[in-house]
Coordinates of C-alpha atoms and ligand atoms in Angstrom, one line a residue:
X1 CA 70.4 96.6 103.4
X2 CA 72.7 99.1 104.0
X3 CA 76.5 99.4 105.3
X4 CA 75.5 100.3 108.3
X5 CA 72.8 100.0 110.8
X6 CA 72.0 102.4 114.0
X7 CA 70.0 100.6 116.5
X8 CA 68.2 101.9 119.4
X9 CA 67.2 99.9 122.7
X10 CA 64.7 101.0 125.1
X11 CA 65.1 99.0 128.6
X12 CA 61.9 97.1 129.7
X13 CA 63.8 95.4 132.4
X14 CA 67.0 97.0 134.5
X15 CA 70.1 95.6 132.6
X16 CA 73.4 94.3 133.8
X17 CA 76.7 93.8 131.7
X18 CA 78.5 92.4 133.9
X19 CA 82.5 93.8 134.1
X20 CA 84.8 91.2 135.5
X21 CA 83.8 89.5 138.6
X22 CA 85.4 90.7 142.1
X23 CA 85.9 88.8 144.9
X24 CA 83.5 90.0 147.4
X25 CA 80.8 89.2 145.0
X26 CA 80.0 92.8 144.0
X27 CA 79.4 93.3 141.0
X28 CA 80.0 96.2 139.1
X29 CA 77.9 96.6 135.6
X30 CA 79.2 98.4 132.6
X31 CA 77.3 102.3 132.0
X32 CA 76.5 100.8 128.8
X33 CA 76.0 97.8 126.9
X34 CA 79.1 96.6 125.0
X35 CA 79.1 95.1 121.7
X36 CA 80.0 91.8 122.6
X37 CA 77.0 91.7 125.1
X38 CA 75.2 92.5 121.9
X39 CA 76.4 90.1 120.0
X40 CA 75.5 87.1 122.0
X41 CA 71.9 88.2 122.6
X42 CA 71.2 88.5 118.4
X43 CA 72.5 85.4 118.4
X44 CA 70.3 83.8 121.0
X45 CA 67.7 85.6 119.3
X46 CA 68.4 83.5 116.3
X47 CA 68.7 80.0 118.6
X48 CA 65.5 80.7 120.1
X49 CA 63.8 81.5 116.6
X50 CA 65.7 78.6 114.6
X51 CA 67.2 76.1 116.8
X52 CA 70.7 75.6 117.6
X53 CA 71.0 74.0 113.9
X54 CA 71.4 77.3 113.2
X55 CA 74.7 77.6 114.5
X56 CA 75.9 75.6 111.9
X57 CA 74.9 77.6 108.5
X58 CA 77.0 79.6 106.6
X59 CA 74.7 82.6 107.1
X60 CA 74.7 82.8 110.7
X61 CA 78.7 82.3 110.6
X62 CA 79.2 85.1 108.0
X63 CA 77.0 87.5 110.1
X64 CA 78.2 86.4 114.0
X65 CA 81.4 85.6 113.1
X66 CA 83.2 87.1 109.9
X67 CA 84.0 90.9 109.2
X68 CA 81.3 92.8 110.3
X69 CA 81.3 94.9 113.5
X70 CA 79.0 95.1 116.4
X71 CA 79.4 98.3 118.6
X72 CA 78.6 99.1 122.2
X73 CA 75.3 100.7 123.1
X74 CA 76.1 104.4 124.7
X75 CA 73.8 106.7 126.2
X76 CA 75.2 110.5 126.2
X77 CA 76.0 110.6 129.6
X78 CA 78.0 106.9 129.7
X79 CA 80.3 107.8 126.5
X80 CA 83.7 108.2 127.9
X81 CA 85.5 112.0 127.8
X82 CA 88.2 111.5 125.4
X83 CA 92.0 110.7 127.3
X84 CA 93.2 113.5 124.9
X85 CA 90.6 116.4 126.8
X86 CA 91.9 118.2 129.7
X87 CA 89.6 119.6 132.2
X88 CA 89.6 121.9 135.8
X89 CA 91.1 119.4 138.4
X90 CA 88.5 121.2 140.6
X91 CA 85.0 122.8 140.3
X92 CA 85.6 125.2 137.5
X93 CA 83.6 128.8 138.2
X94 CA 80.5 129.5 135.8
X95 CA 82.6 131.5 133.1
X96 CA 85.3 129.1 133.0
X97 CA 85.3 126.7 129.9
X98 CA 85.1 123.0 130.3
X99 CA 87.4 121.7 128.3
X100 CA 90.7 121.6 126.5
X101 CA 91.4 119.3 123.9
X102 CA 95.2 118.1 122.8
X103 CA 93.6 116.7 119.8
X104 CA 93.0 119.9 118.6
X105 CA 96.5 121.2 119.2
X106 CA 95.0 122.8 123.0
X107 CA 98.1 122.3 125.5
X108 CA 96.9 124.9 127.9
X109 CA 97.9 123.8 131.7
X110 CA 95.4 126.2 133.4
X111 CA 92.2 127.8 133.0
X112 CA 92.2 131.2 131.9
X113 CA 89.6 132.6 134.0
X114 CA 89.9 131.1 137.5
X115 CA 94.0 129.9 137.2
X116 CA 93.1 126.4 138.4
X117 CA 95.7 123.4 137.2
X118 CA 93.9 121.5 134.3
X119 CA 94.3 117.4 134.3
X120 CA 93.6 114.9 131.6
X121 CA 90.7 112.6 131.5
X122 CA 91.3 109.2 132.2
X123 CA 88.4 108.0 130.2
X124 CA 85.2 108.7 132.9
X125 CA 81.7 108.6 131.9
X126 CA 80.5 112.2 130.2
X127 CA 77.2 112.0 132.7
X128 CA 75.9 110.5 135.3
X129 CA 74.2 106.9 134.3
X130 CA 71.7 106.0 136.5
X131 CA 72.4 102.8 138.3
X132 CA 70.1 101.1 140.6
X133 CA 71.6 98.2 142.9
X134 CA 69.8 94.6 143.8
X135 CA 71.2 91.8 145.5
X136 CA 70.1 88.3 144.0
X137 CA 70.9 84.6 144.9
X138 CA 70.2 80.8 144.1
X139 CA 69.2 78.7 147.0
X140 CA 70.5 75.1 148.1
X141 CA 67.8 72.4 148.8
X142 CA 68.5 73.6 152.5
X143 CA 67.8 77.0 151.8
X144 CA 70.7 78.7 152.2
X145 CA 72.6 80.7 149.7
X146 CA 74.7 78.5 147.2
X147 CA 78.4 79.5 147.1
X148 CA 79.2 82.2 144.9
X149 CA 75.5 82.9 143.7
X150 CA 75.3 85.5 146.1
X151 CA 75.4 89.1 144.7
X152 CA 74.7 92.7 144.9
X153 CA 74.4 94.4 141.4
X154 CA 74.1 97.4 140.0
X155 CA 72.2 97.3 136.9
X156 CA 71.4 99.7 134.1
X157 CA 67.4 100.9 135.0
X158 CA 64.7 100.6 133.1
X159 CA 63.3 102.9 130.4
X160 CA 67.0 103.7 130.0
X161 CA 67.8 104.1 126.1
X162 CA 70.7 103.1 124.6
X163 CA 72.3 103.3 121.3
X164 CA 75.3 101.7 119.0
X165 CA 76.2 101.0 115.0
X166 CA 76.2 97.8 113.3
X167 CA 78.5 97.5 110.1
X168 CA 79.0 95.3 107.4
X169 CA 78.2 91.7 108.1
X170 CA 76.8 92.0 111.4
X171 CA 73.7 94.1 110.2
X172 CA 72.0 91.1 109.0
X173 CA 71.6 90.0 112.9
X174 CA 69.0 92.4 112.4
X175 CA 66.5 89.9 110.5
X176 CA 65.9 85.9 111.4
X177 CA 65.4 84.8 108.0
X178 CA 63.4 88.0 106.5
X179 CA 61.7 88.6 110.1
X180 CA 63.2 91.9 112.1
X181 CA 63.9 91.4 116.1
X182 CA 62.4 93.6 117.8
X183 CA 62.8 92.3 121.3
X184 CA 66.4 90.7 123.1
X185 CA 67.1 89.9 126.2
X186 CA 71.0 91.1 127.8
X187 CA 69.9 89.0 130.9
X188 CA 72.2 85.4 131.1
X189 CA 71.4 83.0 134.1
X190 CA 73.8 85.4 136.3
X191 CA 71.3 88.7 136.4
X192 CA 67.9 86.9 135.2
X193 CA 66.6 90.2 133.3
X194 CA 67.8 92.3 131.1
X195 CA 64.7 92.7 128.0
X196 CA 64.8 95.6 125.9
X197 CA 63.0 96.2 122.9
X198 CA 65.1 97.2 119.4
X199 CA 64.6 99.7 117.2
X200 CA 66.5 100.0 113.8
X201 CA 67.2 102.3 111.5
X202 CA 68.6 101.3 108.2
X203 CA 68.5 104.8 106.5
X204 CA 70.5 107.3 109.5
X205 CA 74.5 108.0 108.6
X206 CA 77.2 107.3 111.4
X207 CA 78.5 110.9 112.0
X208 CA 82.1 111.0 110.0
X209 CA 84.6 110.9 112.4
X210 CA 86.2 114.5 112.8
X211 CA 88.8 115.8 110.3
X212 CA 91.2 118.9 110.6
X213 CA 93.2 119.6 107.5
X214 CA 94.1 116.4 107.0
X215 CA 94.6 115.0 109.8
X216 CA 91.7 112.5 111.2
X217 CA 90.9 112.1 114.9
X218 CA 89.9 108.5 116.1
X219 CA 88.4 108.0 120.0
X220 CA 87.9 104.6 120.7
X221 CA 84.5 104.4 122.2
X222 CA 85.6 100.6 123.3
X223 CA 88.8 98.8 124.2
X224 CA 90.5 98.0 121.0
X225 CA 92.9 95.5 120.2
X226 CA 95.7 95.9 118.0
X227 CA 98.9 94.2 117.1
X228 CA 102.0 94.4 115.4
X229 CA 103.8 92.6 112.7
X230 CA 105.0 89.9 115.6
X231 CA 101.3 89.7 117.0
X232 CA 102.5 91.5 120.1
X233 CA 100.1 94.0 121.4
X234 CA 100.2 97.5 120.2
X235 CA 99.1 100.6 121.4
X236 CA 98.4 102.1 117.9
X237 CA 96.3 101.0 115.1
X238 CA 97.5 99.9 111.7
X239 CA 98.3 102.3 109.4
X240 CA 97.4 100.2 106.3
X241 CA 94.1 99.3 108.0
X242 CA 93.5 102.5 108.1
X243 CA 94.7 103.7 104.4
X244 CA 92.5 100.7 103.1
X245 CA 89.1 102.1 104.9
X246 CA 90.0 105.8 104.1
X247 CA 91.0 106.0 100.7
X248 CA 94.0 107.7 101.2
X249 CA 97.2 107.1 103.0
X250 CA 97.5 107.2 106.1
X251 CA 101.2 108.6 107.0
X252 CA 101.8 108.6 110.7
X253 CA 100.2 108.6 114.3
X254 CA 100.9 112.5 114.8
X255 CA 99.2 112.7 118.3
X256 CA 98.2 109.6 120.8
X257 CA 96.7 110.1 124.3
X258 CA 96.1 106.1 125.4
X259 CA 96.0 103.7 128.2
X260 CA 96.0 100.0 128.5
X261 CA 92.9 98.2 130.1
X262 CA 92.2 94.5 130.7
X263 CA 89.6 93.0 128.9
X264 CA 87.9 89.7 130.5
X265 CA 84.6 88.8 130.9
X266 CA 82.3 85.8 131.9
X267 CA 81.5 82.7 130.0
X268 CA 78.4 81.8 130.4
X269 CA 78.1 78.1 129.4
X270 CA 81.4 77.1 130.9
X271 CA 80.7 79.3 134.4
X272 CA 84.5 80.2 134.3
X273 CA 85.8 83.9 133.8
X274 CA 87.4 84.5 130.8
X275 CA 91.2 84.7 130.5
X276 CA 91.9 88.4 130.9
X277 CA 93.7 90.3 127.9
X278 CA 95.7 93.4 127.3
X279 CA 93.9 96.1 125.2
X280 CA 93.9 99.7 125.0
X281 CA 91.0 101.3 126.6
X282 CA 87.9 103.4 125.6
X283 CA 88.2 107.2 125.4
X284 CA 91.9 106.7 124.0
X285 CA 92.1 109.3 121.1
X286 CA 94.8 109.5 118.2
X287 CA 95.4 111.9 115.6
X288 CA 96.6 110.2 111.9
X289 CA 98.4 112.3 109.6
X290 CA 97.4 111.3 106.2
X291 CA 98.2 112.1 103.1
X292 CA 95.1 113.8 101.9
X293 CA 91.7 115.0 103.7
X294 CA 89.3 111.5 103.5
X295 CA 86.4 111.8 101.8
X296 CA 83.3 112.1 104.6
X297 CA 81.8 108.8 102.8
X298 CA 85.4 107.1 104.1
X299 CA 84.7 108.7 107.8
X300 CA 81.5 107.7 108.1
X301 CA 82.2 104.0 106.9
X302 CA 85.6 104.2 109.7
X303 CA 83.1 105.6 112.4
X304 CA 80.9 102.8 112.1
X305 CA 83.2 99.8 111.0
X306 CA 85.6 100.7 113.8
X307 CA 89.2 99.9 113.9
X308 CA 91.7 97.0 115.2
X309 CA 91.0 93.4 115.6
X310 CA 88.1 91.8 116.8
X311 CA 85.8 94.0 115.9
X312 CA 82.6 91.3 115.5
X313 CA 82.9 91.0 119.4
X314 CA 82.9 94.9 120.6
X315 CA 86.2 96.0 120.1
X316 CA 87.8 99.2 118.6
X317 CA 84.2 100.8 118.2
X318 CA 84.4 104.7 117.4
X319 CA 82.8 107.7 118.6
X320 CA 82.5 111.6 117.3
X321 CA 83.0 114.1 120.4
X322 CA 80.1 116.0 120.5
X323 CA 80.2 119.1 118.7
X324 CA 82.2 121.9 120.5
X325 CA 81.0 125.7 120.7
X326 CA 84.2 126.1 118.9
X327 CA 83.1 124.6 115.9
X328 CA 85.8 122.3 114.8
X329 CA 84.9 120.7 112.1
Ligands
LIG401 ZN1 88.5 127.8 135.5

């Protein structure tokens, strides 16, 4: 098996990753699937298939829980636009370009063509994700809705198609003893769907993530957790993380376009909400001065492992900007 694993999901059912709960009893999905979400349906996958005896094996702790990395699942259009791109603040004209990029050293504060004020992202979807909205709820023996099962969600739709990366470790949640999934469910007992079948493939290469000079540019595709000698939160990675996956020293945070987000989430078998947690947030870009170009073997392996803490359960994930007509490379 490989490093890395690309997987692709094809909805069969309309999906919903649930984002923290609100109080009105909306609620909203995530635009994509996040690694954690993920996680917890290959492991199911391997309860259903093995029993919960499972749990207990060495094997299914290295793969679930040690240093592998399991990604979020991103269509095109739900992949954040980097916190480091500047775009028109209003419709831009037809000849007007779309973006501007402070990663790449572009500080301009208008558009050229049509004079309007340029504004930085704060870390949108790219596209429009298709969303489709149902209300569900549990009944009483007296028919009437139980407290707090009543809700209106907006869920992923079917035939939607999804992909993420898999590194290290956490490719072999892939295979149930030497038999591939190719089915998972995302549903839990809060959305009752959510099956999508998987397809893997073992031989495709992360792209490496972009390079100028030497200088490498990291967008967080995820929230990502990082902390400092104290084990306070930080707001920029680890330098010596990042020397040790790149092969060459990485000197100093040159250029960091960030925002904090809160991270919670729902557990299932407890029915309580998850404390909530400080992290920064996806689509927050830096630029690393290092001490040398990486090799593209080293990108790649940083694009798919991802960076920071946690990384088994969905945080500090990586993406490559799409290709600009500009042609960075
Ligand atoms: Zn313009």
């Amino acid at each position: 098996m490989s490093e890395y694993a690309r997987i692709t999901v094809t909805l069969t059912q309309p999906v919903a990753a649930g984002r923290n709960a609100r109080a009105d009893f909306r609620q909203e999905t995530h635009n994509h699937v996040p690694g954690s979400v993920l996680r917890g349906a290959l492991a199911a996958a391997w309860i259903r298939r093995r029993g919960r005896e499972v749990t207990q094996l060495p094997e299914f702790l290295e793969t679930f829980e040690g240093a592998g990395s399991f990604g979020p699942l991103h269509s095109e259009a739900s992949l954040p636009v980097p916190l480091s791109v500047k775009r028109h603040k209003y419709a831009a004209s037809e000849n007007c370009r779309s973006e501007w990029d402070a990663a790449y050293d572009e500080h301009a504060t208008t558009c050229d063509e049509c004079e309007d004020p340029l504004v930085f992202s704060k870390g949108q979807a790219r596209g429009r994700v298709p969303l489709e909205t149902r209300t569900t709820t549990a009944l009483t023996a007296e028919g009437v809705a139980r407290d707090g099962h009543l809700f209106t969600q907006s869920m992923l739709k079917e035939q939607a198609r999804l992909s993420g990366w898999l590194h290290g470790p956490a490719t072999r949640a892939l295979f149930c003893g030497d038999e591939p999934i190719h089915t998972l469910s995302f549903g839990s007992r809060r959305s009752l769907r959510g099956s999508v079948t998987l397809a893997v493939d073992t031989t495709a290469e992360p792209d490496p993530v972009e390079c100028v000079g030497q200088d490498v540019i990291l967008r967080l595709a995820a929230p990502a957790a990082f902390c400092d000698d104290f084990g306070f939160p930080a707001d920029q990675p680890d330098l010596r993380e990042l020397s040790d996956v790149l092969g060459v020293e990485a000197l100093e945070v040159v250029g960091a376009w960030t925002r904090w987000d809160e991270v919670g989430g729902w557990h299932a078998a407890s029915g309580l909400p998850k404390p909530v947690e400080r992290a920064v947030a996806a689509g927050s870009t830096y630029r690393i001065r290092c001490a040398e170009a990486p090799s593209p073997e080293a990108r790649r392996t940083l694009a798919a492992r991802g960076i920071g803490l946690r990384r088994r359960e969905g945080f500090g994930a990586l993406y490559v900007a799409p290709p600009r007509p500009e042609a960075h490379t």
